[in-house]
PDB file of C-alpha atoms in Angstrom:
ATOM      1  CA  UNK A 790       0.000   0.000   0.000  1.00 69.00           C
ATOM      2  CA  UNK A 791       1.633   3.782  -0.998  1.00 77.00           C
ATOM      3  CA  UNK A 792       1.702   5.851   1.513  1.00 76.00           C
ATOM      4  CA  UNK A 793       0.003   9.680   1.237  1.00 77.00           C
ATOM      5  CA  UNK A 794       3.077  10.869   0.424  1.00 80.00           C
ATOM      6  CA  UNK A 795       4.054   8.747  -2.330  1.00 82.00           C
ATOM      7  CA  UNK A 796       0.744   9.130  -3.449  1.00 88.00           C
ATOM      8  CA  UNK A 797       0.618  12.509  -3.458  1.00 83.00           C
ATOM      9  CA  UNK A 798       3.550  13.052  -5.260  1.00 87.00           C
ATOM     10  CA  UNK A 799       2.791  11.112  -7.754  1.00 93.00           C
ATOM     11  CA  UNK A 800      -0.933  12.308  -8.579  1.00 96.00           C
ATOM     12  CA  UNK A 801      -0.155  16.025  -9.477  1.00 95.00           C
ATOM     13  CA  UNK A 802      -3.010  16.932 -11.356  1.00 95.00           C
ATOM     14  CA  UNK A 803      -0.703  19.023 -14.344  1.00 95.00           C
ATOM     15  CA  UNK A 804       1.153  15.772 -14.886  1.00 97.00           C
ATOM     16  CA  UNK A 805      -1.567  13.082 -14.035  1.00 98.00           C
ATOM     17  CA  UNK A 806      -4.197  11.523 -16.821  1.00 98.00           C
ATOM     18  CA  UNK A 807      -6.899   9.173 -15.922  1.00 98.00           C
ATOM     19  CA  UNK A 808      -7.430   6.602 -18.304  1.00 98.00           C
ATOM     20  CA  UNK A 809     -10.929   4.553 -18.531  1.00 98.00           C
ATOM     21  CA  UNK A 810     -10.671   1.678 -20.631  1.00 98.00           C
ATOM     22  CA  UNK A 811     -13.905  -0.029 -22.032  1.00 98.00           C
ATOM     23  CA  UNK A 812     -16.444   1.408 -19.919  1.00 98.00           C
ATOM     24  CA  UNK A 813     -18.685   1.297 -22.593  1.00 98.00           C
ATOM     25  CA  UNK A 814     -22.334   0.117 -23.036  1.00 97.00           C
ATOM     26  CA  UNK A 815     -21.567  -2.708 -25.179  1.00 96.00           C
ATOM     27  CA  UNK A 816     -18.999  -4.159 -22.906  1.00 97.00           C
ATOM     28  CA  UNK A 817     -20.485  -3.210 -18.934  1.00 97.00           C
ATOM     29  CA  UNK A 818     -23.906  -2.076 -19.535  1.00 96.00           C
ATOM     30  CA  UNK A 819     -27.260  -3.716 -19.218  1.00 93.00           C
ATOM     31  CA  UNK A 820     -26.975  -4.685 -22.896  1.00 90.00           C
ATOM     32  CA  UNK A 821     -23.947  -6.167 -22.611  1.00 93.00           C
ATOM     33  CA  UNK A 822     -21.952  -8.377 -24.977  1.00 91.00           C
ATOM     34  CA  UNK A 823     -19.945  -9.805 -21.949  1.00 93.00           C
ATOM     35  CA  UNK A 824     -23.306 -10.043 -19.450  1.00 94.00           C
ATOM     36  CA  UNK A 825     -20.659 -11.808 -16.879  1.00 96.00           C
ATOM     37  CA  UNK A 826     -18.207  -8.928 -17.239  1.00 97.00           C
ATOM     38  CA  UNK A 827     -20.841  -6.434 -17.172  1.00 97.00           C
ATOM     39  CA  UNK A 828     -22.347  -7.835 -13.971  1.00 98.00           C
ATOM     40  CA  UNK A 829     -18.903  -7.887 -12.291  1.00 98.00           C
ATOM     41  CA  UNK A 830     -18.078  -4.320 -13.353  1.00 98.00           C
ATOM     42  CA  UNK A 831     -21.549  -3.393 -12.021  1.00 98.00           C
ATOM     43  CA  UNK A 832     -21.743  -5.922  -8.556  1.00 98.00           C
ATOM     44  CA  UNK A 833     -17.938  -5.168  -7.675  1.00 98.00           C
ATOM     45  CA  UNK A 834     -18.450  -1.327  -7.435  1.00 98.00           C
ATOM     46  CA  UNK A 835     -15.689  -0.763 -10.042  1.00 98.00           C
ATOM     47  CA  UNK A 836     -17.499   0.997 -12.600  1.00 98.00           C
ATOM     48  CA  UNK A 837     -19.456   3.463 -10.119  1.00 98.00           C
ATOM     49  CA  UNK A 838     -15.903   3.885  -8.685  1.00 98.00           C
ATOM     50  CA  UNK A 839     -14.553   4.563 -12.106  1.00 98.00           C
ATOM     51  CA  UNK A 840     -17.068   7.550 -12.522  1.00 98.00           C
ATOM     52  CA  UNK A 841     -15.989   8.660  -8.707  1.00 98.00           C
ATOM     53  CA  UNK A 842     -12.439   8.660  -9.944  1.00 98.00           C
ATOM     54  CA  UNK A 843     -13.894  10.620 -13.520  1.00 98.00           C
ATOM     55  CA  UNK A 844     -15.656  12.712 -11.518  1.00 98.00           C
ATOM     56  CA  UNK A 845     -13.213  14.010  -9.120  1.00 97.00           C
ATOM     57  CA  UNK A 846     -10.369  14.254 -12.012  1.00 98.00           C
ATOM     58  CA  UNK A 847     -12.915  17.046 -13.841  1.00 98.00           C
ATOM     59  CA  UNK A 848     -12.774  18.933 -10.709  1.00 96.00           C
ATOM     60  CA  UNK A 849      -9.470  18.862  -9.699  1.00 95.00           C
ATOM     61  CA  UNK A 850      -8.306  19.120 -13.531  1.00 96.00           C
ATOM     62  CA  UNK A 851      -6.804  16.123 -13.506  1.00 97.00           C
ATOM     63  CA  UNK A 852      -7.303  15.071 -17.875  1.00 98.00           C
ATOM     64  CA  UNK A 853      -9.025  12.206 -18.723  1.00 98.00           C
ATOM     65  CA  UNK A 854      -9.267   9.968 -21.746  1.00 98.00           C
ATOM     66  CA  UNK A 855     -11.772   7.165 -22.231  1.00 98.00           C
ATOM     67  CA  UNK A 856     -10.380   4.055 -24.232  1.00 98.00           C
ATOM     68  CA  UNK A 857     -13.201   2.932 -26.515  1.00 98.00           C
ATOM     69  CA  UNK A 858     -12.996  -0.625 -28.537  1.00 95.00           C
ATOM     70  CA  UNK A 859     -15.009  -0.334 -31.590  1.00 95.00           C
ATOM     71  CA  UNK A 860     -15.238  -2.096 -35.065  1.00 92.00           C
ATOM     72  CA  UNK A 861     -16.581  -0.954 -38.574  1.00 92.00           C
ATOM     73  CA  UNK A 862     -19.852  -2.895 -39.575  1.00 89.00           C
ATOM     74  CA  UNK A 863     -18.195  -4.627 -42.382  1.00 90.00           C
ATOM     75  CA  UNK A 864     -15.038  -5.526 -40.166  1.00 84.00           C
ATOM     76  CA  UNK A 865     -12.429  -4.096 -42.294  1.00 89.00           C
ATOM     77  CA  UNK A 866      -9.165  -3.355 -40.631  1.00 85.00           C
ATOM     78  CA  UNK A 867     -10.401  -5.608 -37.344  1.00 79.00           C
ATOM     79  CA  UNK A 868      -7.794  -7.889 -35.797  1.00 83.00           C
ATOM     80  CA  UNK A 869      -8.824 -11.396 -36.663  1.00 82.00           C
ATOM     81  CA  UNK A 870      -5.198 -13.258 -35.143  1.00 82.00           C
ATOM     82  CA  UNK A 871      -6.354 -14.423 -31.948  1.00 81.00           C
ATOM     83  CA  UNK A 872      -9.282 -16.747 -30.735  1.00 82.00           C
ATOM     84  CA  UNK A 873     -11.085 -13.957 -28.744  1.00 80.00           C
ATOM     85  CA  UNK A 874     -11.382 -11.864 -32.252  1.00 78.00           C
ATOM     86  CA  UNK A 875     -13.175 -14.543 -33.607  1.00 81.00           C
ATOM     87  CA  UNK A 876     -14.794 -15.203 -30.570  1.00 78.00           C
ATOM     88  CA  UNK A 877     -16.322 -11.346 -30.206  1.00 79.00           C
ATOM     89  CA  UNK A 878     -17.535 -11.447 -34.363  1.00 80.00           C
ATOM     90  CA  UNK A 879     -20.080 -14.150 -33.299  1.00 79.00           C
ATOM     91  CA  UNK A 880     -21.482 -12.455 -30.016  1.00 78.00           C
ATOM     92  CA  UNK A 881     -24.989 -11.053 -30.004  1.00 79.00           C
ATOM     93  CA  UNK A 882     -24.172  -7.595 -29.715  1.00 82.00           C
ATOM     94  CA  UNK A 883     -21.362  -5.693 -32.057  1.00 86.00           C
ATOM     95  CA  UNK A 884     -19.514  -2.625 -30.422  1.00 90.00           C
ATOM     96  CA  UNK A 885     -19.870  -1.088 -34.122  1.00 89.00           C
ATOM     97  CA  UNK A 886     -19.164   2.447 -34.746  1.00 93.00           C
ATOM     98  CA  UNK A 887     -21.601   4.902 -34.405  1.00 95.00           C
ATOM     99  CA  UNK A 888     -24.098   2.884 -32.028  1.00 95.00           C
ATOM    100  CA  UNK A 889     -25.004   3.062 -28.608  1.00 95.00           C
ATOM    101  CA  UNK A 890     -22.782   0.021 -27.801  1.00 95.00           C
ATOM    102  CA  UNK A 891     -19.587   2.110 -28.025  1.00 96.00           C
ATOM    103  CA  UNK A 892     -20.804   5.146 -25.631  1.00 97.00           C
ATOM    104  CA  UNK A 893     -19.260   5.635 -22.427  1.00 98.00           C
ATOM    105  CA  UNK A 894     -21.394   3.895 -19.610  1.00 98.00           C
ATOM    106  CA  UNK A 895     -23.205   5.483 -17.603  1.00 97.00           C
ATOM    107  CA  UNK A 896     -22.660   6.519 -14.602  1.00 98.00           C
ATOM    108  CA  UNK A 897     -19.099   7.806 -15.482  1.00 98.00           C
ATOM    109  CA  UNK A 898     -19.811  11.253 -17.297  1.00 98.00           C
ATOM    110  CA  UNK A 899     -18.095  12.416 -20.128  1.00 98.00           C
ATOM    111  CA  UNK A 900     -17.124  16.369 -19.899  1.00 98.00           C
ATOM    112  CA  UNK A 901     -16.203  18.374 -23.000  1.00 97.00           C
ATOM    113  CA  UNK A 902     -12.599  18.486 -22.102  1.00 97.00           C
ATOM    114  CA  UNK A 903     -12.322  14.666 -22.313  1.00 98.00           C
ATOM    115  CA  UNK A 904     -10.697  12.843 -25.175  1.00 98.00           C
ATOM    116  CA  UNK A 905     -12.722   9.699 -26.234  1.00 98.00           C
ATOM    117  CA  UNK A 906      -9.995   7.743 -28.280  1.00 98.00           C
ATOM    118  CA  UNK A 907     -10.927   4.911 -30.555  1.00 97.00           C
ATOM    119  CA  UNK A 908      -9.765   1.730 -31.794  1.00 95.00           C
ATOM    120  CA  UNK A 909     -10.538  -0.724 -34.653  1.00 94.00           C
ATOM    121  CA  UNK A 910      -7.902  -3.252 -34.150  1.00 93.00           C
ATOM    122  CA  UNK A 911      -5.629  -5.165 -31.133  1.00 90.00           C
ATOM    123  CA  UNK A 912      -5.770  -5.832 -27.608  1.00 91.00           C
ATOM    124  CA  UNK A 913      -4.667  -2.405 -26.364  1.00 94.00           C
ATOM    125  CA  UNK A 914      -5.596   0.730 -25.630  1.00 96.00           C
ATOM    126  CA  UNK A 915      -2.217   2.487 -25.313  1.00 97.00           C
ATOM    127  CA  UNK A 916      -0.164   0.227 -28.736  1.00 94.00           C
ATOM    128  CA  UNK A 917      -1.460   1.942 -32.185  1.00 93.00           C
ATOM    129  CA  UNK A 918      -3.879   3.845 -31.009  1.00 96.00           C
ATOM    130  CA  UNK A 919      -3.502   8.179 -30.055  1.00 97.00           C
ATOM    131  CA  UNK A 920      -3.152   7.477 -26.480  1.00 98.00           C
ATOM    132  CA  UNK A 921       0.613   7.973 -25.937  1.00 98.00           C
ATOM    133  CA  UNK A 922       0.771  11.020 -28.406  1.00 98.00           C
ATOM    134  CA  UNK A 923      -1.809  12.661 -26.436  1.00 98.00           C
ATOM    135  CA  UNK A 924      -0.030  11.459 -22.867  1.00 98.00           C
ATOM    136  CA  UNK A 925       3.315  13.308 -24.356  1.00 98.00           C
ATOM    137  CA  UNK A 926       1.717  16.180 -25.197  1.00 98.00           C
ATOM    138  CA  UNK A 927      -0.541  16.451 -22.510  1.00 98.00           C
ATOM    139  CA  UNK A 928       2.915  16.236 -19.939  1.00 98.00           C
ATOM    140  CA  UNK A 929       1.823  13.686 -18.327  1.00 98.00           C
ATOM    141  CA  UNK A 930       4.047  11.783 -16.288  1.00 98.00           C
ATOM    142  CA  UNK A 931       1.397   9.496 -14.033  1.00 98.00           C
ATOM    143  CA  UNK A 932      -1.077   7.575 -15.999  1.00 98.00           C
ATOM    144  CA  UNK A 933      -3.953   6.393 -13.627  1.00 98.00           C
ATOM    145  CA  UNK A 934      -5.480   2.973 -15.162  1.00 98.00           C
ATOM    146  CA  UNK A 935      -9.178   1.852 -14.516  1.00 98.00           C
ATOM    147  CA  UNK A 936     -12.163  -0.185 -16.088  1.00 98.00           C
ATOM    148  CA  UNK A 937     -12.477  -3.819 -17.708  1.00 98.00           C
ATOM    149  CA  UNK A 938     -10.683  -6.278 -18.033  1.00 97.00           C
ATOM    150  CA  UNK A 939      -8.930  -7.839 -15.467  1.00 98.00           C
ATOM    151  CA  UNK A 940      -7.761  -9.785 -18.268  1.00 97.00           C
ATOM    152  CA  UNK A 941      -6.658  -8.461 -21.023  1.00 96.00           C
ATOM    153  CA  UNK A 942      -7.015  -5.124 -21.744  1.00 97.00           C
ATOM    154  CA  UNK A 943      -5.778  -3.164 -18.455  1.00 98.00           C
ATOM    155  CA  UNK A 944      -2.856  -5.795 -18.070  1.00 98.00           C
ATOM    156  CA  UNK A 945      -2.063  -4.490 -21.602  1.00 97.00           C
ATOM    157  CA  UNK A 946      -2.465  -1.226 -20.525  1.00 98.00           C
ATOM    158  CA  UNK A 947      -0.455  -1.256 -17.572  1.00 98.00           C
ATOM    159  CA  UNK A 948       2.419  -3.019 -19.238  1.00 98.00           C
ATOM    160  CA  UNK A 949       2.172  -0.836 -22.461  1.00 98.00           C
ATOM    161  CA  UNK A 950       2.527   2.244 -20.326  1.00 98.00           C
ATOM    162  CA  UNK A 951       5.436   1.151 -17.937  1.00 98.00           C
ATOM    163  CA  UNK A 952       7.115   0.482 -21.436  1.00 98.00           C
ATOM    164  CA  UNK A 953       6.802   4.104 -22.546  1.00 98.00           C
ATOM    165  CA  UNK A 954       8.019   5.713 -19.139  1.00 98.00           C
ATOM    166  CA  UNK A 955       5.041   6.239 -17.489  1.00 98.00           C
ATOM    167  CA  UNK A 956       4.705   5.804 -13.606  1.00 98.00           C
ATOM    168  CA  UNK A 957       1.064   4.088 -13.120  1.00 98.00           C
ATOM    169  CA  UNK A 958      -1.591   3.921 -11.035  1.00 98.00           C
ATOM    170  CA  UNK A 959      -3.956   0.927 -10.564  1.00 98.00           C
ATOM    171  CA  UNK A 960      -7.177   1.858  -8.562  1.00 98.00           C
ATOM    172  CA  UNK A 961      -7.902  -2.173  -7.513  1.00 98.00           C
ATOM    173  CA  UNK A 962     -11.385  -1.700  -6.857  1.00 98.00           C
ATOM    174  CA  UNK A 963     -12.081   0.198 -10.674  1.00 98.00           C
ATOM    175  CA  UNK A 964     -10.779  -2.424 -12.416  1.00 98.00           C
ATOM    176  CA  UNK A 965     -13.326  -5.732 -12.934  1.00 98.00           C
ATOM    177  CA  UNK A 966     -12.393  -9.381 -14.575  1.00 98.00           C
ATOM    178  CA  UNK A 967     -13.915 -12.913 -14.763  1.00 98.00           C
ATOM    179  CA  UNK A 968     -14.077 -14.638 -12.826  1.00 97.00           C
ATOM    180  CA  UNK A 969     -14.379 -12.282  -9.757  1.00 95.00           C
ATOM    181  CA  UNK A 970     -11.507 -13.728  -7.886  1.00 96.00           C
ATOM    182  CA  UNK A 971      -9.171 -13.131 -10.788  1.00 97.00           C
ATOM    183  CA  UNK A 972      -8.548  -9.732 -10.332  1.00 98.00           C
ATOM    184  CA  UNK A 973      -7.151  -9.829  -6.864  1.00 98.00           C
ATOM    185  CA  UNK A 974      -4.726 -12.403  -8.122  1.00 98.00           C
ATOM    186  CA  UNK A 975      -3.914 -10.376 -11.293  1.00 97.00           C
ATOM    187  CA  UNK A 976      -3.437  -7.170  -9.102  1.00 98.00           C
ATOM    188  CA  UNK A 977      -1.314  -9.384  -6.381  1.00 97.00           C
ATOM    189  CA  UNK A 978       0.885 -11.035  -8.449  1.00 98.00           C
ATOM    190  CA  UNK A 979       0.986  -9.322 -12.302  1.00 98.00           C
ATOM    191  CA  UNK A 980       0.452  -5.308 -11.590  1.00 98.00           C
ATOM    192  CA  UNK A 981       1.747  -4.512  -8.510  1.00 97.00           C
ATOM    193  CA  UNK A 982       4.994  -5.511 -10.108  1.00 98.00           C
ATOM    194  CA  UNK A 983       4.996  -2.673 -12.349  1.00 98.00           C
ATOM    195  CA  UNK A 984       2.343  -0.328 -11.298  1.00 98.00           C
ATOM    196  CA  UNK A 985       1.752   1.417  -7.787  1.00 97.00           C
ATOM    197  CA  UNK A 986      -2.101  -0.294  -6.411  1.00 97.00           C
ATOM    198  CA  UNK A 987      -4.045   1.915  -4.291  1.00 97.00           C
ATOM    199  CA  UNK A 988      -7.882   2.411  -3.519  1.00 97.00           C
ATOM    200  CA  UNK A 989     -10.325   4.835  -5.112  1.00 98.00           C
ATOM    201  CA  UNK A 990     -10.797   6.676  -1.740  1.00 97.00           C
ATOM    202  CA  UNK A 991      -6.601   6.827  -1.226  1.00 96.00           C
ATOM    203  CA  UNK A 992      -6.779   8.110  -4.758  1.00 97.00           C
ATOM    204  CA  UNK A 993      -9.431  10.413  -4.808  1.00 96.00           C
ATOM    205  CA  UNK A 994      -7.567  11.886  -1.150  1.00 93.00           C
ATOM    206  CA  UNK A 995      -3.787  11.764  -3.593  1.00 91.00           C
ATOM    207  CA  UNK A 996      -6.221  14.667  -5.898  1.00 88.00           C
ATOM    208  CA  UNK A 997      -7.060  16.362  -2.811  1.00 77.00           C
ATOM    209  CA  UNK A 998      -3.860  16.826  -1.259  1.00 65.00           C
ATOM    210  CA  UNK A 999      -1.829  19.920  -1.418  1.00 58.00           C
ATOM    211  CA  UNK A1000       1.704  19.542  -3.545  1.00 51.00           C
ATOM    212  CA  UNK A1001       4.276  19.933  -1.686  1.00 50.00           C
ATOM    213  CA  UNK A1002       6.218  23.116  -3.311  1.00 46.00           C
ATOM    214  CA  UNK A1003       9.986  23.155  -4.018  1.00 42.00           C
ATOM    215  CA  UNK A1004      12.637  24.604  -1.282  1.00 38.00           C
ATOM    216  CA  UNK A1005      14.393  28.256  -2.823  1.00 36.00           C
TER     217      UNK A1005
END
């Protein structure tokens, strides 16, 4: 567990982005095309605590970008190397562009500073997608991660992240898997490796905390 100082210094809201990855309909709402997931995001508390998290970074100016999977109707340009592809192009409902399925879930609310980045292809939010451009641009140096899954996609994240210089942040209850005692085991022994793990309430106090200021 970081301490509040170690927390602190790493959550400086000029240099911190929060990142939401999949919280969309398709994926953890009531329509779901993953009704486990979605049920584990919901029963879990991770995706109201992801909109806690959203919510306090639009106060305290902290940026946030929300990671949205997505594919064209006619597939073109989708990933098709890896069983879970194929898997997701037989599933009842299609995160296709344009539709409800790829909007952000409620509760977490989008504000008009956000950046909603897309992807068509792969496993990750961060690898050929915008994300790092905007992170280098943006200044940021701590790169909170939070949303679905457990599995595969905020592993990915973490990893992809850590590999581009970032220091990261894992809130362990906004993050949700399947089955429900994966995560803990994926947090235990995978990302708190590489990232630091807190809480949503010890993160939400790291945005709250005044920055220590430099010595003349």
């Amino acid at each position: 567990m970081p301490s509040s100082a170690e927390l602190s210094e790493l959550l400086d809201p000029a240099t911190t982005v929060l990142l939401t990855v999949e919280c969309q309909q398709g994926v953890v709402g009531p329509d779901s095309a993953l009704p486990e997931l979605a049920k584990e995001a919901r029963s879990s508390g991770a995706l109201v605590n992801v909109a806690r998290l959203v919510a306090a970074a639009h106060e305290s100016g902290v940026q946030v970008i929300h990671a949205v999977a997505e594919r064209r109707p006619d597939g073109r340009g989708a990933s098709r190397n890896a069983r879970l592809f194929r898997a997701a192009e037989r599933l009842p409902v299609q995160q296709l562009s344009g539709t409800t399925a790829v909007r952000v879930a409620p509760p977490i609310e989008v504000a008009e500073e956000d950046f909603v980045v897309r992807r068509l292809h792969g496993l990750s939010p961060i690898q050929g997608t915008e994300v790092d451009a905007l992170l280098r641009n943006l200044g940021c140096r701590t790169l909170i991660v939070t949303g679905v899954s457990a599995n595969v996609a905020i592993p990915g994240a973490v990893f992809d992240a850590v590999n581009r210089g970032y220091a990261v942040v894992v809130p362990r209850d906004a993050i949700a898997g399947v089955p429900s005692d994966y995560t803990p085991a994926m947090i235990r022994h995978t990302l708190a490796l590489v990232a630091t793990v807190a809480t949503t309430d010890e993160v939400l106090g790291g945005f709250k905390r005044p920055r220590r200021t430099a010595r003349a």
